[in-house]
XYZ file of N, CA and C in Angstrom:
801
model
N 101.843 175.210 76.930
C 103.150 175.635 77.411
C 103.843 174.474 78.093
N 105.200 174.593 78.272
C 105.903 173.484 78.928
C 105.428 173.267 80.347
N 105.123 174.345 81.046
C 104.656 174.191 82.426
C 103.327 173.455 82.497
N 102.446 173.830 81.522
C 101.123 173.165 81.508
C 101.255 171.692 81.138
N 102.163 171.366 80.208
C 102.350 169.961 79.814
C 102.889 169.127 80.959
N 103.800 169.700 81.731
C 104.350 168.984 82.883
C 103.292 168.715 83.932
N 102.428 169.716 84.144
C 101.338 169.540 85.108
C 100.371 168.457 84.673
N 100.125 168.376 83.377
C 99.197 167.366 82.849
C 99.773 165.959 83.048
N 101.100 165.834 82.797
C 101.719 164.517 82.937
C 101.693 164.053 84.403
N 101.885 165.001 85.352
C 101.813 164.660 86.768
C 100.427 164.189 87.162
N 99.405 164.840 86.592
C 98.019 164.454 86.906
C 97.722 163.049 86.391
N 98.202 162.734 85.165
C 97.970 161.405 84.599
C 98.699 160.327 85.422
N 99.910 160.619 85.861
C 100.676 159.664 86.663
C 99.986 159.391 87.999
N 99.432 160.451 88.597
C 98.734 160.299 89.875
C 97.507 159.413 89.720
N 96.749 159.634 88.624
C 95.546 158.820 88.381
C 95.919 157.348 88.180
N 96.999 157.085 87.452
C 97.426 155.708 87.205
C 97.848 155.021 88.499
N 98.531 155.761 89.357
C 98.960 155.193 90.630
C 97.762 154.847 91.507
N 96.749 155.752 91.494
C 95.549 155.479 92.287
C 94.817 154.241 91.776
N 94.700 154.087 90.442
C 94.031 152.930 89.850
C 94.794 151.631 90.181
N 96.125 151.701 90.141
C 96.920 150.510 90.460
C 96.737 150.106 91.918
N 96.675 151.102 92.813
C 96.466 150.794 94.222
C 95.108 150.179 94.468
N 94.085 150.703 93.776
C 92.733 150.164 93.916
C 92.676 148.721 93.403
N 93.375 148.454 92.300
C 93.355 147.105 91.730
C 94.032 146.106 92.661
N 95.168 146.518 93.246
C 95.864 145.606 94.153
C 95.056 145.352 95.415
N 94.335 146.374 95.894
C 93.495 146.194 97.079
C 92.350 145.235 96.797
N 91.750 145.391 95.608
C 90.636 144.512 95.243
C 91.086 143.060 95.084
N 92.321 142.882 94.582
C 92.794 141.512 94.370
C 92.969 140.747 95.675
N 93.114 141.473 96.772
C 93.269 140.802 98.066
C 92.018 140.071 98.498
N 90.865 140.472 97.947
C 89.588 139.835 98.309
C 89.147 138.788 97.299
N 89.983 138.488 96.298
C 89.635 137.483 95.302
C 89.867 136.091 95.883
N 89.169 135.078 95.329
C 89.246 133.724 95.865
C 90.589 133.067 95.621
N 91.330 133.491 94.634
C 92.619 132.854 94.354
C 93.355 133.631 93.303
N 94.614 133.343 93.085
C 95.407 134.058 92.108
C 94.966 133.736 90.697
N 95.138 134.722 89.841
C 94.761 134.524 88.451
C 95.714 133.559 87.760
N 97.003 133.607 88.164
C 98.002 132.734 87.562
C 98.055 131.423 88.343
N 98.162 130.265 87.672
C 98.262 128.980 88.379
C 99.560 128.898 89.156
N 99.500 128.239 90.324
C 100.674 128.086 91.180
C 101.030 126.608 91.266
N 102.298 126.319 91.328
C 102.794 124.953 91.413
C 103.107 124.641 92.872
N 102.501 123.578 93.405
C 102.735 123.201 94.797
C 104.113 122.578 94.939
N 104.695 122.781 96.079
C 105.960 122.123 96.373
C 105.700 120.646 96.645
N 106.760 119.828 96.543
C 106.598 118.390 96.784
C 106.144 118.124 98.207
N 106.628 118.927 99.158
C 106.248 118.725 100.554
C 104.773 119.029 100.759
N 104.306 120.124 100.138
C 102.885 120.460 100.264
C 102.016 119.413 99.595
N 102.480 118.901 98.442
C 101.705 117.873 97.751
C 101.626 116.605 98.583
N 102.746 116.245 99.224
C 102.743 115.042 100.069
C 101.810 115.209 101.254
N 101.796 116.406 101.840
C 100.913 116.672 102.971
C 99.454 116.554 102.556
N 99.147 117.085 101.368
C 97.768 117.012 100.882
C 97.358 115.577 100.616
N 98.287 114.762 100.033
C 97.947 113.374 99.728
C 97.705 112.579 100.993
N 98.482 112.842 102.057
C 98.264 112.140 103.318
C 96.930 112.535 103.925
N 96.608 113.843 103.806
C 95.352 114.322 104.373
C 94.159 113.679 103.690
N 94.275 113.440 102.371
C 93.159 112.909 101.606
C 93.111 111.386 101.627
N 94.033 110.710 102.330
C 94.038 109.260 102.350
C 92.811 108.719 103.069
N 92.458 107.504 102.673
C 91.340 106.832 103.328
C 91.742 106.382 104.719
N 90.763 106.223 105.575
C 91.007 105.757 106.934
C 91.111 104.233 106.956
N 91.873 103.737 107.916
C 92.040 102.303 108.065
C 90.742 101.668 108.544
N 90.391 100.537 107.942
C 89.179 99.829 108.374
C 89.364 99.217 109.756
N 90.612 98.837 110.091
C 90.878 98.226 111.398
C 90.977 99.271 112.496
N 91.578 100.425 112.169
C 91.736 101.510 113.146
C 91.191 102.774 112.497
N 89.899 103.036 112.614
C 89.253 104.104 111.837
C 89.811 105.499 112.068
N 90.451 105.761 113.205
C 90.961 107.105 113.462
C 92.373 107.301 112.904
N 92.953 106.275 112.255
C 94.258 106.397 111.622
C 94.128 106.276 110.111
N 95.061 106.909 109.400
C 95.075 106.799 107.949
C 95.518 105.408 107.522
N 94.987 104.963 106.396
C 95.387 103.678 105.846
C 96.735 103.827 105.146
N 97.718 102.973 105.487
C 99.005 103.031 104.793
C 98.825 102.837 103.292
N 99.576 103.554 102.472
C 99.369 103.496 101.015
C 99.500 102.103 100.415
N 100.434 101.286 100.928
C 100.651 99.968 100.340
C 99.571 98.963 100.719
N 98.783 99.265 101.735
C 97.685 98.372 102.111
C 96.431 98.839 101.383
N 96.376 98.511 100.101
C 95.282 98.978 99.251
C 94.137 97.986 99.148
N 94.162 96.926 99.953
C 93.075 95.954 99.944
C 93.266 94.804 98.984
N 94.361 94.780 98.221
C 94.570 93.692 97.265
C 95.138 92.442 97.930
N 95.862 92.585 99.028
C 96.422 91.421 99.716
C 95.331 90.691 100.493
N 95.469 89.381 100.600
C 94.487 88.568 101.319
C 94.481 88.955 102.797
N 93.304 89.242 103.334
C 93.179 89.592 104.740
C 93.572 91.013 105.071
N 93.774 91.843 104.056
C 94.196 93.226 104.293
C 93.011 94.064 104.749
N 93.092 94.573 105.984
C 92.064 95.483 106.503
C 92.703 96.796 106.972
N 93.909 97.070 106.445
C 94.557 98.335 106.751
C 95.176 98.412 108.131
N 95.489 97.260 108.736
C 96.069 97.286 110.080
C 97.585 97.323 109.976
N 98.147 98.489 110.152
C 99.592 98.688 110.170
C 99.871 99.995 110.889
N 99.616 100.047 112.206
C 99.721 101.319 112.937
C 101.124 101.904 112.939
N 102.156 101.082 112.769
C 103.533 101.578 112.735
C 104.012 101.874 111.316
N 103.158 101.639 110.327
C 103.470 101.897 108.919
C 104.728 101.141 108.486
N 104.837 99.898 108.921
C 105.978 99.081 108.521
C 105.969 98.844 107.017
N 104.769 98.661 106.451
C 104.670 98.409 105.015
C 105.221 99.562 104.185
N 105.158 100.777 104.699
C 105.657 101.934 103.959
C 107.169 102.077 104.081
N 107.783 101.360 105.013
C 109.241 101.415 105.173
C 109.958 100.410 104.286
N 109.208 99.494 103.678
C 109.830 98.443 102.880
C 110.287 99.009 101.537
N 111.489 98.611 101.082
C 112.030 99.200 99.850
C 111.338 98.769 98.570
N 110.797 97.543 98.529
C 110.131 97.109 97.306
C 109.079 96.055 97.626
N 108.408 95.570 96.575
C 107.304 94.633 96.731
C 107.753 93.286 97.272
N 109.018 92.908 96.998
C 109.513 91.622 97.472
C 109.491 91.501 98.984
N 109.832 92.589 99.674
C 109.822 92.567 101.139
C 108.392 92.434 101.666
N 107.455 93.084 100.989
C 106.051 92.988 101.414
C 105.558 91.552 101.284
N 105.901 90.888 100.190
C 105.499 89.493 100.005
C 106.189 88.584 101.026
N 107.425 88.919 101.386
C 108.139 88.124 102.381
C 107.442 88.195 103.734
N 106.939 89.373 104.116
C 106.203 89.509 105.370
C 104.873 88.766 105.308
N 104.225 88.781 104.138
C 103.005 87.988 103.982
C 103.298 86.500 104.167
N 104.392 86.046 103.573
C 104.792 84.644 103.708
C 105.028 84.295 105.177
N 105.708 85.188 105.903
C 105.998 84.933 107.319
C 104.717 84.861 108.140
N 103.752 85.746 107.862
C 102.501 85.722 108.618
C 101.732 84.430 108.366
N 101.672 84.012 107.110
C 100.950 82.781 106.775
C 101.614 81.576 107.431
N 102.953 81.535 107.395
C 103.671 80.400 107.995
C 103.455 80.356 109.504
N 103.571 81.500 110.165
C 103.336 81.533 111.609
C 101.899 81.150 111.949
N 100.959 81.561 111.119
C 99.568 81.199 111.345
C 99.342 79.704 111.217
N 99.969 79.079 110.237
C 99.818 77.642 110.056
C 100.425 76.871 111.223
N 101.602 77.294 111.670
C 102.233 76.639 112.821
C 101.371 76.815 114.069
N 100.816 78.011 114.239
C 99.979 78.271 115.417
C 98.703 77.440 115.383
N 98.127 77.217 114.201
C 96.924 76.381 114.113
C 97.241 74.941 114.502
N 98.384 74.436 114.060
C 98.796 73.089 114.458
C 99.050 73.015 115.959
N 99.703 74.044 116.500
C 100.009 74.060 117.933
C 98.743 74.123 118.777
N 97.789 74.960 118.367
C 96.536 75.075 119.122
C 95.757 73.766 119.074
N 95.721 73.136 117.898
C 95.025 71.850 117.788
C 95.703 70.793 118.653
N 97.043 70.804 118.687
C 97.767 69.849 119.525
C 97.534 70.080 121.007
N 97.468 71.337 121.415
C 97.226 71.642 122.830
C 95.846 71.168 123.269
N 94.858 71.312 122.393
C 93.504 70.847 122.718
C 93.454 69.316 122.711
N 94.170 68.701 121.759
C 94.166 67.232 121.678
C 94.748 66.603 122.932
N 95.697 67.260 123.583
C 96.285 66.714 124.808
C 95.274 66.623 125.939
N 94.240 67.441 125.888
C 93.187 67.360 126.897
C 92.138 66.309 126.547
N 92.097 65.874 125.303
C 91.077 64.921 124.869
C 91.605 63.499 124.784
N 92.875 63.344 124.412
C 93.437 62.014 124.202
C 94.751 61.870 124.961
N 95.028 60.642 125.378
C 96.327 60.302 125.962
C 96.944 59.220 125.093
N 97.999 59.568 124.412
C 98.604 58.627 123.492
C 99.356 57.534 124.260
N 99.370 56.312 123.739
C 100.012 55.184 124.449
C 101.482 55.485 124.782
N 101.859 55.220 125.998
C 103.239 55.392 126.425
C 103.595 56.790 126.889
N 102.689 57.738 126.726
C 103.015 59.117 127.090
C 103.192 59.278 128.595
N 102.205 58.765 129.363
C 102.266 58.917 130.815
C 103.451 58.145 131.386
N 103.703 56.942 130.872
C 104.810 56.132 131.378
C 106.160 56.779 131.088
N 106.238 57.512 129.998
C 107.520 58.110 129.609
C 107.731 59.483 130.217
N 106.697 60.308 130.140
C 106.864 61.707 130.549
C 106.073 62.072 131.807
N 105.122 61.231 132.193
C 104.260 61.588 133.307
C 103.037 62.350 132.809
N 102.236 62.808 133.729
C 100.990 63.499 133.380
C 101.249 65.006 133.202
N 102.006 65.317 132.175
C 102.339 66.716 131.901
C 102.017 67.046 130.449
N 101.892 68.318 130.168
C 101.490 68.768 128.843
C 102.285 70.005 128.449
N 102.151 70.369 127.201
C 102.630 71.651 126.665
C 104.060 71.972 127.099
N 104.267 73.059 127.804
C 105.617 73.446 128.197
C 106.216 72.469 129.204
N 105.367 71.811 129.984
C 105.865 70.800 130.912
C 106.473 69.626 130.176
N 105.839 69.195 129.068
C 106.392 68.121 128.253
C 107.712 68.550 127.613
N 107.779 69.788 127.204
C 109.020 70.326 126.640
C 110.165 70.214 127.641
N 109.901 70.620 128.888
C 110.941 70.570 129.909
C 111.341 69.131 130.239
N 110.358 68.216 130.257
C 110.654 66.815 130.572
C 111.531 66.190 129.496
N 111.256 66.501 128.234
C 112.067 65.951 127.138
C 113.490 66.492 127.201
N 113.623 67.778 127.484
C 114.957 68.360 127.614
C 115.729 67.716 128.764
N 115.043 67.446 129.867
C 115.698 66.817 131.015
C 116.174 65.412 130.677
N 115.382 64.668 129.908
C 115.764 63.310 129.521
C 116.971 63.328 128.588
N 116.992 64.263 127.663
C 118.122 64.347 126.747
C 119.384 64.809 127.472
N 119.206 65.628 128.505
C 120.363 66.133 129.223
C 120.990 65.121 130.154
N 120.299 64.037 130.477
C 120.824 63.022 131.396
C 121.573 61.910 130.679
N 121.816 62.078 129.410
C 122.597 61.095 128.668
C 121.810 59.879 128.230
N 120.484 59.927 128.315
C 119.680 58.790 127.875
C 119.632 58.757 126.353
N 119.231 57.618 125.837
C 119.174 57.430 124.388
C 117.892 58.069 123.839
N 117.787 59.368 124.023
C 116.618 60.121 123.594
C 117.090 61.293 122.737
N 116.498 61.454 121.580
C 116.891 62.554 120.685
C 115.649 63.152 120.032
N 114.638 63.415 120.845
C 113.368 63.909 120.316
C 113.538 65.258 119.630
N 114.125 66.201 120.334
C 114.268 67.537 119.762
C 115.283 67.569 118.621
N 116.285 66.692 118.691
C 117.236 66.621 117.592
C 116.537 66.176 116.304
N 115.634 65.212 116.443
C 114.889 64.771 115.268
C 113.965 65.864 114.747
N 113.317 66.586 115.669
C 112.438 67.668 115.249
C 113.214 68.746 114.492
N 114.378 69.132 115.031
C 115.197 70.141 114.366
C 115.668 69.657 112.996
N 116.007 68.381 112.895
C 116.474 67.824 111.628
C 115.398 67.901 110.558
N 114.212 67.338 110.853
C 113.170 67.274 109.835
C 112.574 68.642 109.529
N 112.410 69.471 110.558
C 111.911 70.823 110.297
C 112.933 71.646 109.520
N 114.212 71.420 109.797
C 115.246 72.109 109.029
C 115.222 71.723 107.562
N 114.996 70.439 107.287
C 114.900 69.979 105.892
C 113.707 70.645 105.194
N 112.579 70.729 105.908
C 111.408 71.386 105.323
C 111.673 72.864 105.043
N 112.363 73.536 105.957
C 112.669 74.951 105.767
C 113.580 75.165 104.558
N 114.587 74.321 104.426
C 115.514 74.445 103.299
C 114.790 74.174 101.983
N 113.929 73.147 101.979
C 113.205 72.803 100.756
C 112.253 73.913 100.329
N 111.645 74.594 101.297
C 110.691 75.661 100.958
C 111.363 77.003 100.707
N 112.639 77.122 101.099
C 113.322 78.416 100.973
C 113.525 78.817 99.518
N 113.713 77.850 98.625
C 113.965 78.187 97.222
C 112.781 78.927 96.604
N 111.576 78.437 96.863
C 110.379 79.100 96.322
C 110.212 80.484 96.929
N 110.501 80.608 98.217
C 110.352 81.898 98.886
C 111.361 82.910 98.356
N 112.601 82.484 98.141
C 113.632 83.395 97.640
C 113.313 83.852 96.225
N 112.839 82.947 95.379
C 112.465 83.333 94.016
C 111.325 84.341 94.023
N 110.353 84.132 94.910
C 109.254 85.099 95.032
C 109.776 86.446 95.530
N 110.684 86.424 96.494
C 111.251 87.643 97.055
C 111.987 88.456 95.990
N 112.693 87.771 95.102
C 113.453 88.448 94.045
C 112.579 88.845 92.856
N 111.339 88.367 92.827
C 110.450 88.693 91.716
C 110.667 87.837 90.491
N 111.328 86.682 90.649
C 111.596 85.806 89.502
C 110.381 84.984 89.100
N 109.405 84.829 90.000
C 108.217 84.033 89.704
C 106.967 84.818 90.106
N 105.846 84.340 89.636
C 104.573 84.962 89.995
C 103.898 84.262 91.160
N 104.660 83.528 91.941
C 104.115 82.783 93.075
C 103.529 83.733 94.107
N 102.360 83.360 94.640
C 101.749 84.144 95.699
C 102.239 83.635 97.044
N 102.319 84.484 98.065
C 102.842 84.058 99.370
C 102.075 82.866 99.947
N 102.812 81.904 100.460
C 102.213 80.745 101.110
C 101.801 79.623 100.184
N 101.997 79.781 98.874
C 101.538 78.777 97.922
C 102.633 77.749 97.676
N 102.372 76.499 98.097
C 103.284 75.387 97.830
C 102.589 74.300 97.013
N 101.478 74.660 96.386
C 100.711 73.713 95.562
C 100.318 72.479 96.361
N 100.045 72.667 97.649
C 99.644 71.554 98.507
C 98.164 71.694 98.838
N 97.354 70.925 98.164
C 95.913 70.950 98.390
C 95.350 69.572 98.050
N 95.702 68.548 98.861
C 95.299 67.170 98.521
C 93.791 66.970 98.496
N 93.038 67.779 99.256
C 91.589 67.620 99.289
C 90.885 68.518 98.272
N 91.625 69.332 97.557
C 91.033 70.191 96.534
C 90.102 71.253 97.091
N 90.360 71.734 98.293
C 89.463 72.703 98.922
C 89.533 74.081 98.274
N 90.648 74.368 97.595
C 90.786 75.689 96.979
C 90.394 75.746 95.522
N 89.910 74.653 94.972
C 89.582 74.637 93.546
C 88.282 75.383 93.234
N 87.334 75.385 94.173
C 86.057 76.030 93.912
C 86.120 77.542 94.150
N 86.608 77.918 95.314
C 86.648 79.343 95.677
C 87.947 79.603 96.429
N 89.014 79.812 95.682
C 90.337 79.961 96.288
C 90.415 81.203 97.168
N 89.826 82.308 96.735
C 89.919 83.559 97.492
C 89.281 83.415 98.879
N 88.134 82.736 98.935
C 87.461 82.543 100.225
C 88.291 81.666 101.155
N 88.872 80.602 100.624
C 89.681 79.709 101.451
C 90.948 80.402 101.941
N 91.541 81.250 101.100
C 92.728 82.003 101.527
C 92.385 82.953 102.671
N 91.238 83.603 102.572
C 90.821 84.528 103.623
C 90.540 83.773 104.921
N 89.892 82.621 104.822
C 89.628 81.814 106.017
C 90.925 81.372 106.672
N 91.905 80.992 105.855
C 93.174 80.535 106.413
C 93.878 81.655 107.168
N 93.926 82.848 106.588
C 94.652 83.939 107.245
C 93.931 84.385 108.514
N 92.602 84.368 108.516
C 91.860 84.752 109.720
C 92.027 83.726 110.826
N 91.910 82.447 110.471
C 92.093 81.401 111.481
C 93.533 81.370 111.988
N 94.492 81.661 111.112
C 95.882 81.700 111.542
C 96.145 82.832 112.525
N 95.571 83.990 112.281
C 95.745 85.112 113.213
C 95.103 84.794 114.562
N 93.931 84.190 114.524
C 93.265 83.813 115.770
C 94.065 82.765 116.522
N 94.643 81.802 115.785
C 95.420 80.741 116.428
C 96.684 81.295 117.077
N 97.312 82.297 116.465
C 98.510 82.890 117.066
C 98.190 83.530 118.406
N 97.043 84.190 118.481
C 96.624 84.767 119.762
C 96.215 83.658 120.733
N 95.493 82.654 120.217
C 94.973 81.583 121.068
C 96.064 80.745 121.707
N 97.078 80.341 120.936
C 98.122 79.495 121.512
C 98.948 80.284 122.520
N 99.064 81.591 122.321
C 99.737 82.417 123.324
C 98.994 82.393 124.651
N 97.666 82.464 124.591
C 96.864 82.388 125.809
C 96.919 81.021 126.458
N 96.918 79.966 125.640
C 96.991 78.608 126.191
C 98.295 78.374 126.948
N 99.406 78.805 126.360
C 100.701 78.636 127.027
C 100.749 79.462 128.311
N 100.234 80.674 128.249
C 100.206 81.553 129.428
C 99.408 80.907 130.567
N 98.247 80.349 130.255
C 97.422 79.722 131.287
C 98.090 78.460 131.842
N 98.776 77.723 130.973
C 99.427 76.504 131.466
C 100.567 76.854 132.426
N 101.330 77.885 132.107
C 102.425 78.288 132.988
C 101.892 78.692 134.365
N 100.729 79.333 134.399
C 100.175 79.807 135.662
C 99.390 78.741 136.416
N 98.729 77.856 135.689
C 97.818 76.916 136.349
C 98.190 75.453 136.171
N 99.052 75.145 135.205
C 99.383 73.748 134.950
C 98.271 72.971 134.299
N 97.349 73.643 133.642
C 96.199 72.990 133.005
C 96.190 73.270 131.510
N 95.733 72.265 130.747
C 95.528 72.466 129.333
C 94.338 73.379 129.086
N 94.111 73.785 127.843
C 93.043 74.758 127.557
C 91.651 74.284 127.953
N 91.283 73.044 127.603
C 89.950 72.550 127.952
C 89.828 72.299 129.449
N 90.901 71.800 130.046
C 90.892 71.567 131.493
C 90.760 72.891 132.239
N 91.422 73.904 131.727
C 91.343 75.224 132.356
C 89.941 75.804 132.241
N 89.358 75.720 131.034
C 88.002 76.249 130.841
C 86.984 75.466 131.663
N 87.200 74.153 131.801
C 86.262 73.343 132.578
C 86.301 73.646 134.056
N 87.392 74.285 134.543
C 87.490 74.604 135.956
C 86.975 75.976 136.322
N 86.555 76.754 135.338
C 86.036 78.093 135.646
C 84.684 77.954 136.345
N 84.357 78.667 137.432
C 85.200 79.695 138.069
C 86.023 79.178 139.253
N 86.197 77.857 139.371
C 86.922 77.310 140.515
C 88.391 77.129 140.151
N 89.260 77.947 140.733
C 90.684 77.874 140.441
C 91.486 77.315 141.625
N 90.857 76.681 142.595
C 91.565 76.273 143.818
C 92.665 75.251 143.532
N 92.481 74.449 142.486
C 93.491 73.446 142.189
C 94.719 74.026 141.514
N 94.659 75.310 141.179
C 95.802 75.879 140.458
C 97.027 76.007 141.345
N 96.880 75.938 142.668
C 98.035 76.034 143.559
C 98.883 74.774 143.461
N 98.280 73.636 143.180
C 98.982 72.361 143.193
C 99.380 71.878 141.807
N 99.489 72.787 140.858
C 99.839 72.329 139.521
C 101.302 71.888 139.482
N 101.674 71.010 138.548
C 103.044 70.481 138.493
C 104.052 71.542 138.069
N 105.307 71.104 137.968
C 106.380 72.033 137.616
C 106.096 72.703 136.277
N 106.339 73.972 136.219
C 106.062 74.728 135.007
C 107.335 74.940 134.224
N 107.193 75.592 133.079
C 108.350 75.879 132.245
C 109.236 76.944 132.870
N 108.668 77.737 133.769
C 109.428 78.804 134.406
C 109.316 78.651 135.914
N 110.052 77.718 136.533
C 109.928 77.502 137.979
C 110.271 78.739 138.791
N 111.260 79.510 138.343
C 111.617 80.715 139.086
C 110.453 81.695 139.099
N 109.808 81.854 137.925
C 108.670 82.768 137.841
C 107.559 82.325 138.787
N 107.290 81.017 138.832
C 106.211 80.533 139.692
C 106.572 80.638 141.168
N 107.776 80.203 141.513
C 108.157 80.155 142.928
C 108.382 81.540 143.522
N 108.974 82.436 142.734
C 109.357 83.736 143.273
C 108.316 84.830 143.025
N 107.582 84.714 141.916
C 106.660 85.799 141.544
C 105.206 85.392 141.688
N 104.847 84.298 141.008
C 103.433 83.902 140.972
C 103.021 83.193 142.264
N 103.905 82.349 142.824
C 103.577 81.560 143.995
C 103.031 82.346 145.162
N 103.697 83.435 145.567
C 103.176 84.217 146.709
C 101.840 84.872 146.442
N 101.503 85.097 145.185
C 100.271 85.803 144.856
C 99.129 84.847 144.536
N 99.478 83.733 143.889
C 98.446 82.821 143.397
C 97.527 82.259 144.471
N 98.007 81.859 145.657
C 97.088 81.349 146.681
C 96.054 82.383 147.103
N 96.427 83.654 147.074
C 95.452 84.700 147.447
C 94.355 84.786 146.392
N 94.749 84.604 145.112
C 93.740 84.640 144.048
C 92.836 83.425 144.141
N 93.449 82.268 144.419
C 92.658 81.033 144.483
C 91.789 81.042 145.723
């Protein structure tokens, strides 16, 4: 009858609804959806950062993506992620070039500061007195400022400027990607030290350059405070009593107003 058929259809609908509810409840306990899901770009980026390797220099920080270990001396030290802010590879090579150049200058400066404690070149004391490092810098500036026939710093600026201009062409071509030149390479190796094991010599240069940059900073700092060269300063440890009578420093105001009142108490 029609009434019986309607009742049967209601019973079938009720059973189907119950089965659908049971299936949806069971799916809540499954390990994952049956259909594959596409991650958003933001979620993918978050996952990639999470899975990054840790920096060898700072183990509790992630290694920046561009510091993949291929660059000479790369140990993943970039806590500010400067390498990731650079727009292309040319800027990264430019920073490598700058680090190598600063390291080379610092190695020369550190060697010169030590040499001043070991040797006295003829005419130095008669011309400048018994001063070194920043003290010699100030004495030369004073001589040039008094109208004497002295142009030491002018000559330095001239010749160093010529060297900078001559080397700029190779650096600019490398920056633009026009050549395959590696940072710091000027084909200058008169002793052939890089012919046997170039990679090892490059690593030694970058490590010694980084150490020299820190070292010359300490040497200048000690000279400003004590008036002593690096070897003279080390030879006086732990007796610093002579540091009160050191000659004029590069920063007389700093010594007279700040360091002077404190230094005798330390000595």
